[in-house]
mmCIF file of C-alpha atoms and ligand atoms in Angstrom:
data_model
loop_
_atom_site.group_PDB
_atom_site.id
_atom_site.type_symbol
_atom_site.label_atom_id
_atom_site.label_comp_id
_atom_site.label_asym_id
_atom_site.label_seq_id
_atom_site.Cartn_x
_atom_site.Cartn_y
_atom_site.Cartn_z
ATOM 1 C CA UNK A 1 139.937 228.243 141.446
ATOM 2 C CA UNK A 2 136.198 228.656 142.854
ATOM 3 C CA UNK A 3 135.741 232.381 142.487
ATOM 4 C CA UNK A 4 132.159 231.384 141.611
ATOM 5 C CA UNK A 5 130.732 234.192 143.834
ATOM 6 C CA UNK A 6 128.782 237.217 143.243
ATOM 7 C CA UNK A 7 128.597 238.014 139.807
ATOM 8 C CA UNK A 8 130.906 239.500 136.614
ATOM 9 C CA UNK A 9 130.769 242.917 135.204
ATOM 10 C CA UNK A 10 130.965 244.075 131.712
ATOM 11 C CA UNK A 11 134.747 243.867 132.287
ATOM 12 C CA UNK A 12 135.037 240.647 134.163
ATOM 13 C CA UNK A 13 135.240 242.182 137.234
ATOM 14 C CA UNK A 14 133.577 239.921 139.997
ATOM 15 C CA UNK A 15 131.269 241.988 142.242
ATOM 16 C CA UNK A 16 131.491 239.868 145.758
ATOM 17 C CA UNK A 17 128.430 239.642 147.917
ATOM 18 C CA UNK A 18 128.399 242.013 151.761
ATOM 19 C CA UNK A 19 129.550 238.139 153.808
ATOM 20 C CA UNK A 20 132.353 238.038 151.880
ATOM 21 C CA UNK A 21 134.412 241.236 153.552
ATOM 22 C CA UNK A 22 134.718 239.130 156.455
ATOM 23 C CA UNK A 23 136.706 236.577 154.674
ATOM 24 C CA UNK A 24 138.971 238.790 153.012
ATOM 25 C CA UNK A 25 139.292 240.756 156.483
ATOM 26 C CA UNK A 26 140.803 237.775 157.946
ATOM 27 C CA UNK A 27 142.911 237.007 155.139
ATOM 28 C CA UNK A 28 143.890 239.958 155.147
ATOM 29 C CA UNK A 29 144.637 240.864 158.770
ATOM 30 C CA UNK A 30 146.958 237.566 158.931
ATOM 31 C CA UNK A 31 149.280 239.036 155.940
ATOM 32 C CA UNK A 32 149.234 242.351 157.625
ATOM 33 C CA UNK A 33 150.397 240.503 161.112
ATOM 34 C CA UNK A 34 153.219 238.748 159.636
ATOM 35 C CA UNK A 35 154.248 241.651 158.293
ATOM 36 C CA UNK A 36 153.931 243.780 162.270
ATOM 37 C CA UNK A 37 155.301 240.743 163.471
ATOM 38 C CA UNK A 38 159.084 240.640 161.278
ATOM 39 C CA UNK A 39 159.618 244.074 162.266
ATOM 40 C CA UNK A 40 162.295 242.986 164.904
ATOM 41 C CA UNK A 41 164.360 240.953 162.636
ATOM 42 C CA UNK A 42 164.883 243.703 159.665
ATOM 43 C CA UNK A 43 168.120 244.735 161.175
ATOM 44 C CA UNK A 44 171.922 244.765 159.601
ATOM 45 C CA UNK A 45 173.414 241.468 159.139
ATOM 46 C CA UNK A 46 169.981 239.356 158.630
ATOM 47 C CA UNK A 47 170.023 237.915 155.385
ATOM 48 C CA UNK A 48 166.670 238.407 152.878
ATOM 49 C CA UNK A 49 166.368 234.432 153.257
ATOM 50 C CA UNK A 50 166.482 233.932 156.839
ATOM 51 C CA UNK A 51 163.699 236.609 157.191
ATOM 52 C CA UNK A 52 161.307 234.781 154.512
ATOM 53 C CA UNK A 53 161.685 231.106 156.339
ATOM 54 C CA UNK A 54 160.384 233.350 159.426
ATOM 55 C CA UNK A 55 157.457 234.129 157.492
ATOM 56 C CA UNK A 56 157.267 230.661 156.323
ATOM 57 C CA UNK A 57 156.627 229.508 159.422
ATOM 58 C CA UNK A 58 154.590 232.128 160.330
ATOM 59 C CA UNK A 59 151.952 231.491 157.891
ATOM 60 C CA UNK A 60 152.386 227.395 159.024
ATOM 61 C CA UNK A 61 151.511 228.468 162.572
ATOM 62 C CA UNK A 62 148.561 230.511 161.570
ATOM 63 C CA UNK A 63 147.322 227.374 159.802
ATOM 64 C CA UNK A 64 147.322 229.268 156.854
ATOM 65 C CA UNK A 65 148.545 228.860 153.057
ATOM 66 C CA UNK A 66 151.497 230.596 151.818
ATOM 67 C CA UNK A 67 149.877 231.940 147.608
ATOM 68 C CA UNK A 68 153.439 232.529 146.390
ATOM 69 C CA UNK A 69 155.178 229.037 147.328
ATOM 70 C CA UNK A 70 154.295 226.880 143.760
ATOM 71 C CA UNK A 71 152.881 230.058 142.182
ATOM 72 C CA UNK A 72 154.310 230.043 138.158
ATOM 73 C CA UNK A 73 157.304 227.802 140.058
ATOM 74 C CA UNK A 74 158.272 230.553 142.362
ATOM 75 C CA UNK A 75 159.662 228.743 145.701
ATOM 76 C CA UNK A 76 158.813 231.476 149.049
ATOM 77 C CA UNK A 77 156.467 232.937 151.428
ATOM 78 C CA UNK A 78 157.824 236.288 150.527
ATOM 79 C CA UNK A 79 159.215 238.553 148.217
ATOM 80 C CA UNK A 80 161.867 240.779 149.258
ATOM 81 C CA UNK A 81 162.920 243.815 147.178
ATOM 82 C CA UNK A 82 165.995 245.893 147.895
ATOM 83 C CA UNK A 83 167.278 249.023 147.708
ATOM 84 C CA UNK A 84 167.066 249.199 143.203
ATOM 85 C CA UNK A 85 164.631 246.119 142.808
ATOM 86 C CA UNK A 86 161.402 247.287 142.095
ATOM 87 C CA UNK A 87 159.374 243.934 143.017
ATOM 88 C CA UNK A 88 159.540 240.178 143.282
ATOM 89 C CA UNK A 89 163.090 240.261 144.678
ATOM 90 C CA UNK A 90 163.623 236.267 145.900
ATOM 91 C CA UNK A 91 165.403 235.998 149.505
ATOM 92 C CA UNK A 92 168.461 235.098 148.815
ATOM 93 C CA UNK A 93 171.943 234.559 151.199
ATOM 94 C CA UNK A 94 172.137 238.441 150.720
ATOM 95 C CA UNK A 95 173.331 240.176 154.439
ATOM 96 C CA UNK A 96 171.538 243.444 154.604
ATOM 97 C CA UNK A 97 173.539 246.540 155.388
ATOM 98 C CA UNK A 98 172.917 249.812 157.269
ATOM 99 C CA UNK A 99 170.945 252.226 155.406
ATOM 100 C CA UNK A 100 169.495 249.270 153.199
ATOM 101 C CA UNK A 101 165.746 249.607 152.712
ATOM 102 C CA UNK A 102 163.713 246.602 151.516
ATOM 103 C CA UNK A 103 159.900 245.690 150.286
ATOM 104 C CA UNK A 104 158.651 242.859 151.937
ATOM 105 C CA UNK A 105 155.330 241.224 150.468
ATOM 106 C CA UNK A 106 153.164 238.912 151.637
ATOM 107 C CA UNK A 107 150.251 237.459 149.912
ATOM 108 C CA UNK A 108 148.206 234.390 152.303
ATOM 109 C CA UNK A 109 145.110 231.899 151.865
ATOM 110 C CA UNK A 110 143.074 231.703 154.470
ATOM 111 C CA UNK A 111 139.694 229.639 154.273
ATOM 112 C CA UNK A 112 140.274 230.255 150.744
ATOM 113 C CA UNK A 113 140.377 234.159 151.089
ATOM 114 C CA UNK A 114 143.804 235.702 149.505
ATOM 115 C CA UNK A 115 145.173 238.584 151.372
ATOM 116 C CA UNK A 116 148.022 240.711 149.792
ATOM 117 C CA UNK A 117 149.819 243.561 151.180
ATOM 118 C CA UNK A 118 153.904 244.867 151.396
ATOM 119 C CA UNK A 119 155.231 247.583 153.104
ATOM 120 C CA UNK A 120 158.710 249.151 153.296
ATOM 121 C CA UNK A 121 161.391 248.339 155.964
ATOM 122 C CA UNK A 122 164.619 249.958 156.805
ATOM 123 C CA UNK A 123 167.889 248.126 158.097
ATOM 124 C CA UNK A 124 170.048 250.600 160.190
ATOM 125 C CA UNK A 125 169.678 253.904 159.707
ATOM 126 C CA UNK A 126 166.917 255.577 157.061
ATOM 127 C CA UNK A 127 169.190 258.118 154.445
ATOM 128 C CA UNK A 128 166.963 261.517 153.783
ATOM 129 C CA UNK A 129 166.120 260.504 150.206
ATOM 130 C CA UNK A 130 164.937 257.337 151.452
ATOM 131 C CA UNK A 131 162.443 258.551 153.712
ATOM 132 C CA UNK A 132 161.271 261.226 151.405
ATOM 133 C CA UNK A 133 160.871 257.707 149.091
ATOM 134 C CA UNK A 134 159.204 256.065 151.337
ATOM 135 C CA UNK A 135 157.115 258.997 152.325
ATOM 136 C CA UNK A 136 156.490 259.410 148.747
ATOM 137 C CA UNK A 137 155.115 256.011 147.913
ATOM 138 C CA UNK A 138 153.094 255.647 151.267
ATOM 139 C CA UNK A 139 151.073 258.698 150.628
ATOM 140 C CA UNK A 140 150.934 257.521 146.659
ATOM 141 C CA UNK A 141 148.732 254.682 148.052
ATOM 142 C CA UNK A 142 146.734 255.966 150.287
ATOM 143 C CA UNK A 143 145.481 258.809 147.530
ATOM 144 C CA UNK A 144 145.012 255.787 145.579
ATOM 145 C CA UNK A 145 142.981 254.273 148.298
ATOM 146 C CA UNK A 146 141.235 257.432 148.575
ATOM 147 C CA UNK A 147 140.295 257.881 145.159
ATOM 148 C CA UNK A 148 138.546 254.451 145.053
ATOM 149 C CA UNK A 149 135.084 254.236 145.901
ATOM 150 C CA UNK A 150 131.715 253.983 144.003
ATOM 151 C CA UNK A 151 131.497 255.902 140.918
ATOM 152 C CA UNK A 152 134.695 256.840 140.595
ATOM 153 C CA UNK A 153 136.856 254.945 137.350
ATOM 154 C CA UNK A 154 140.058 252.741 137.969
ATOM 155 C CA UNK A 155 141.355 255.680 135.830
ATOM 156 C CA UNK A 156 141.086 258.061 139.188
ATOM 157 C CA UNK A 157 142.713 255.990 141.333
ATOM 158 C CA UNK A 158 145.935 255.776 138.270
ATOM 159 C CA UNK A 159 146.045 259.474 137.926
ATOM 160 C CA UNK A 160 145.412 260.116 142.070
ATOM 161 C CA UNK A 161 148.940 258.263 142.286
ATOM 162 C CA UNK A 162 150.666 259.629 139.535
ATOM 163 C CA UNK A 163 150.252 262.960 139.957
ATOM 164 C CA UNK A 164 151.000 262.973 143.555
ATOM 165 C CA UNK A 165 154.425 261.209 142.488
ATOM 166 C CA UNK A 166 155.290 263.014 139.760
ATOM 167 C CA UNK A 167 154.679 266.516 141.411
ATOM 168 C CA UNK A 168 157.456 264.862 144.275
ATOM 169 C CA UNK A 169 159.479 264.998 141.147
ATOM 170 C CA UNK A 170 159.887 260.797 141.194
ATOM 171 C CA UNK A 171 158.313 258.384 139.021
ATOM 172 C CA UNK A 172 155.486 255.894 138.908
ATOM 173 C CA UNK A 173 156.718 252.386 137.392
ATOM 174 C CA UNK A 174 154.481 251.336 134.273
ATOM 175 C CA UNK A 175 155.397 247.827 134.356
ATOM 176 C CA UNK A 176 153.600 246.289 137.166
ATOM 177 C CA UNK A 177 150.178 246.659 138.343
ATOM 178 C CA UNK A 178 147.701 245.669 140.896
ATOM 179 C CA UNK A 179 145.141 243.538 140.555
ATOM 180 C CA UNK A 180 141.582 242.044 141.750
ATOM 181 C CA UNK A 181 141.552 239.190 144.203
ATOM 182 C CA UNK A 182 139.174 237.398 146.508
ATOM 183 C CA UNK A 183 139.427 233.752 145.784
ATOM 184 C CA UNK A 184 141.914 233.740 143.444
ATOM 185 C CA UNK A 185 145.382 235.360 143.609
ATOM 186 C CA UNK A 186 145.313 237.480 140.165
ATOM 187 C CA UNK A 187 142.449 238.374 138.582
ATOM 188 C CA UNK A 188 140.811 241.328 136.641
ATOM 189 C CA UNK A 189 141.031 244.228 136.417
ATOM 190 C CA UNK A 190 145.049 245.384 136.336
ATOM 191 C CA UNK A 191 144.936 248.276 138.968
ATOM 192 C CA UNK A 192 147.616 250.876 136.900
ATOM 193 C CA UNK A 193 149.147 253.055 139.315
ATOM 194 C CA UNK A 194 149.002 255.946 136.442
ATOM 195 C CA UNK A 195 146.619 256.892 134.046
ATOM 196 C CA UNK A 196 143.819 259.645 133.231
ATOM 197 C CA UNK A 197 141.028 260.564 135.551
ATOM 198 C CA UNK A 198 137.486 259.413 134.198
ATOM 199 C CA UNK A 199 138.880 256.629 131.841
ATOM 200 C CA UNK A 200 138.892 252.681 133.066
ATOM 201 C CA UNK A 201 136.073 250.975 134.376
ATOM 202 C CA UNK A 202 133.670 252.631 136.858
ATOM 203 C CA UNK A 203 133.866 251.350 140.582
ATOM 204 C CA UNK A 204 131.293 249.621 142.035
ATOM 205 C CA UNK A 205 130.680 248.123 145.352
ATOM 206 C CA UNK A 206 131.596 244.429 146.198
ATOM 207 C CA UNK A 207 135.058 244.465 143.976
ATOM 208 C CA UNK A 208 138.184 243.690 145.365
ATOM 209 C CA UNK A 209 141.560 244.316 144.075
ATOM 210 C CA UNK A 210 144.960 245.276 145.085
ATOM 211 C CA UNK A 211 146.996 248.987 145.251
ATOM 212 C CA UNK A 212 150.269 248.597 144.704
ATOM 213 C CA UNK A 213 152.472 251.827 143.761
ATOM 214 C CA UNK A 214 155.958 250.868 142.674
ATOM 215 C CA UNK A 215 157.677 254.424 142.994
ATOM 216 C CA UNK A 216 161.601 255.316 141.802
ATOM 217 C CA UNK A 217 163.811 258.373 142.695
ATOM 218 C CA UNK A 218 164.629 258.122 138.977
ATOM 219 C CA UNK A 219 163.397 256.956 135.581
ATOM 220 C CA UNK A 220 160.587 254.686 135.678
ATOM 221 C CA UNK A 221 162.134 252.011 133.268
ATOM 222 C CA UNK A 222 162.420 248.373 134.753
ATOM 223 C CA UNK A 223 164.246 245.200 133.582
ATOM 224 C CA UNK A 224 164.236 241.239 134.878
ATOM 225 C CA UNK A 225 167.058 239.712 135.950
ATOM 226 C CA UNK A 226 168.096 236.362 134.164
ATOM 227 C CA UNK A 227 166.705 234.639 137.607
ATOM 228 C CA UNK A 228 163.161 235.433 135.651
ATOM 229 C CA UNK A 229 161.566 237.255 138.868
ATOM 230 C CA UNK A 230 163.937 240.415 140.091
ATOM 231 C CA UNK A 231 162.648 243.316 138.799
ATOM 232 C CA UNK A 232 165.250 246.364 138.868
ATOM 233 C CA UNK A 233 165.421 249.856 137.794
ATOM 234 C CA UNK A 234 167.565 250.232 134.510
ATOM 235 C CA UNK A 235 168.789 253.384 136.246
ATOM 236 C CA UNK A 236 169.639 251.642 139.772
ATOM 237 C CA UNK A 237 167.803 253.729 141.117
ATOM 238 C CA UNK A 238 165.867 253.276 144.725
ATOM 239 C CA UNK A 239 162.789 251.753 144.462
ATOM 240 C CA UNK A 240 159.485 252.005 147.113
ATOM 241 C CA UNK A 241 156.346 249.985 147.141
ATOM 242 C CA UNK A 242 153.151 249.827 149.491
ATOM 243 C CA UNK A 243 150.362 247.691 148.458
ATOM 244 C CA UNK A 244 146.947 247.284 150.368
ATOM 245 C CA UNK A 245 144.477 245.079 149.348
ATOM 246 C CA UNK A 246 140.554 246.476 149.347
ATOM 247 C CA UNK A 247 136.949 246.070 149.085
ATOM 248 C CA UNK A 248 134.745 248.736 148.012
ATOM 249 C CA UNK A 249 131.708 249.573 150.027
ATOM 250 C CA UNK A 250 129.111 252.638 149.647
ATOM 251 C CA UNK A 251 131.237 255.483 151.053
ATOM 252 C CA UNK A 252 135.173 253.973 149.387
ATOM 253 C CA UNK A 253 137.706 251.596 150.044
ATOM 254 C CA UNK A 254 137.260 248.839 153.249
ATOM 255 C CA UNK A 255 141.170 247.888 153.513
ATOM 256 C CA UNK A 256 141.793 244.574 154.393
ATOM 257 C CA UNK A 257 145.492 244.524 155.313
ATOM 258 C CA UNK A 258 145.816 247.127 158.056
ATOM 259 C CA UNK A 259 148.630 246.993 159.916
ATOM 260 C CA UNK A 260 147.002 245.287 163.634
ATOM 261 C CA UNK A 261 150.033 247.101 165.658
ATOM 262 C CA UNK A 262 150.003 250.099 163.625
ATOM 263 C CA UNK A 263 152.936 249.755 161.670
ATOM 264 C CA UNK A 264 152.304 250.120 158.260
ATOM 265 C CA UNK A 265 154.739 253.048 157.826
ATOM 266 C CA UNK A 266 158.345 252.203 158.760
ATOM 267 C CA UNK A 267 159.435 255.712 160.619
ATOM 268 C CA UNK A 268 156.321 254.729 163.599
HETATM 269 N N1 MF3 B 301 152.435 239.496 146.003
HETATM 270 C C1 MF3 B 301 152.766 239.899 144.652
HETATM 271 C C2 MF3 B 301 151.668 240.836 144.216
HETATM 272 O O1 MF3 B 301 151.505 241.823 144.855
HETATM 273 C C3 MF3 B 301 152.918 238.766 143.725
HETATM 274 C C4 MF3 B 301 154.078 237.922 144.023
HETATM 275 S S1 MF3 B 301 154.079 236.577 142.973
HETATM 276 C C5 MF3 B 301 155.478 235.771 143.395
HETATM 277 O O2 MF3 B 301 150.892 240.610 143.340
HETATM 278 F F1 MF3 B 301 155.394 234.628 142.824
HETATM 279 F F2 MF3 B 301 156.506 236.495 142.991
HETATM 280 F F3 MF3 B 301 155.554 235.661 144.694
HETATM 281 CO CO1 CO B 302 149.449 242.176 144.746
HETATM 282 CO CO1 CO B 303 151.820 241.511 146.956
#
């Protein structure tokens, strides 16, 4: 689209100028609401689908855009991952059960601003190695967040995540990644969630991208389903993801999807 802003790094990373936080701040926020505001319906018995036309209209009321509805011919508001899929899980008839827990992600236009975050829910009642999971992958990001501000690499924020997960004996999944955004819903660089410290591109203030751990209790391996979009673990493993979307600024990461009600964690 018109990411014509700022200017490009050495690595095609656009560098955005100070006005444009406050875009991405609202952008952001209204994901981040939707997501406060479903809270009530993830109970057993709601189906995945009945949940995503709630967000549908959601983003309608707002006045906003829904980015995923006619992006590469996918047809929601939302992606909904449970229990074993990893990502990109499409809401379906599926009836969720007690003990299920479920990704929901939400990525919005606003003004032309794209803000992108999920978070995990639980339906019923949270099993012990689901929370530890969930715990997991929560704190995954927010080392990730951590790690990312000026001077640092892309490389830092990888290895912040990775190590955190793998000393939690669970693994990091290699085969999605985040991603920069501002006025476009993909763009450079890819934001691994593993990696080496000191390698990648070097942070600088005025980029914008996504952190978005994918997390399993066992191997990291993924597969897609023949619908072309589920991702699952080849183990069946459960499956956790956060993601926040960012801005740096001179002291680290300005995070643009916090949760208005403070409800980013599911166990508030
Ligand atoms: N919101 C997802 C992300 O974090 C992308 C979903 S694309 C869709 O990048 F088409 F599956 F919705
Ligand atoms: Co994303
Ligand atoms: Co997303």
């Amino acid at each position: 689209m018109d990411d014509t802003r700022g200017r490009l790094t050495r690595d095609g990373i656009r560098i955005y100028e100070d006005a444009d936080f406050a875009g991405m701040h609202k952008a952001g926020r209204l994901a981040a609401q939707i997501l406060d505001d479903i809270i009530p319906m993830i109970e057993p018995g709601r189906t995945t689908e009945e949940i995503d036309a709630e967000i549908t209209r959601m983003v309608e009321a707002a006045g906003a855009v829904s980015a995923t509805i006619g992006y590469k011919g996918y047809q929601h508001a939302s992606c909904i991952s449970v229990n074993h899929v990893v990502c990109h899980g499409i809401p379906a008839a599926k009836v969720l059960k007690d003990g299920d827990i479920l990704n929901v992600d939400v990525t919005v236009i606003v003004d032309g601003w794209y803000g992108d975050t999920s978070r995990m829910y639980v339906a019923g009642n949270l099993s012990r190695k689901a929370e530890r999971l969930i715990q997991v992958t929560h704190d995954a990001l927010m080392k990730g967040i951590e790690a990312a501000k000026p001077g640092n690499t892309f490389g830092d924020i990888g290895n912040a995540i990775q190590a955190y997960v793998e000393a939690n004996r669970m693994s990091v999944v290699r085969d999605f990644c985040g991603h920069g955004l501002g006025r476009v819903f993909h763009a450079p660089p890819n934001v691994l969630h593993y990696g080496r410290a000191g390698t990648g591109p070097v942070l600088e203030e005025g980029m914008f991208f996504t952190i978005e751990p994918m997390v399993n209790l066992g191997r990291p391996e993924t597969k897609v389903l023949a619908d072309d979009w589920t991702a699952v673990t080849r183990d069946k493993s459960l499956s956790a993801q956060f993601e926040h979307s960012v801005g740096i600024t001179a002291d680290g990461a300005d995070i643009f999807t916090l949760s208005p009600a403070g409800k980013f964690h599911p166990t508030y």
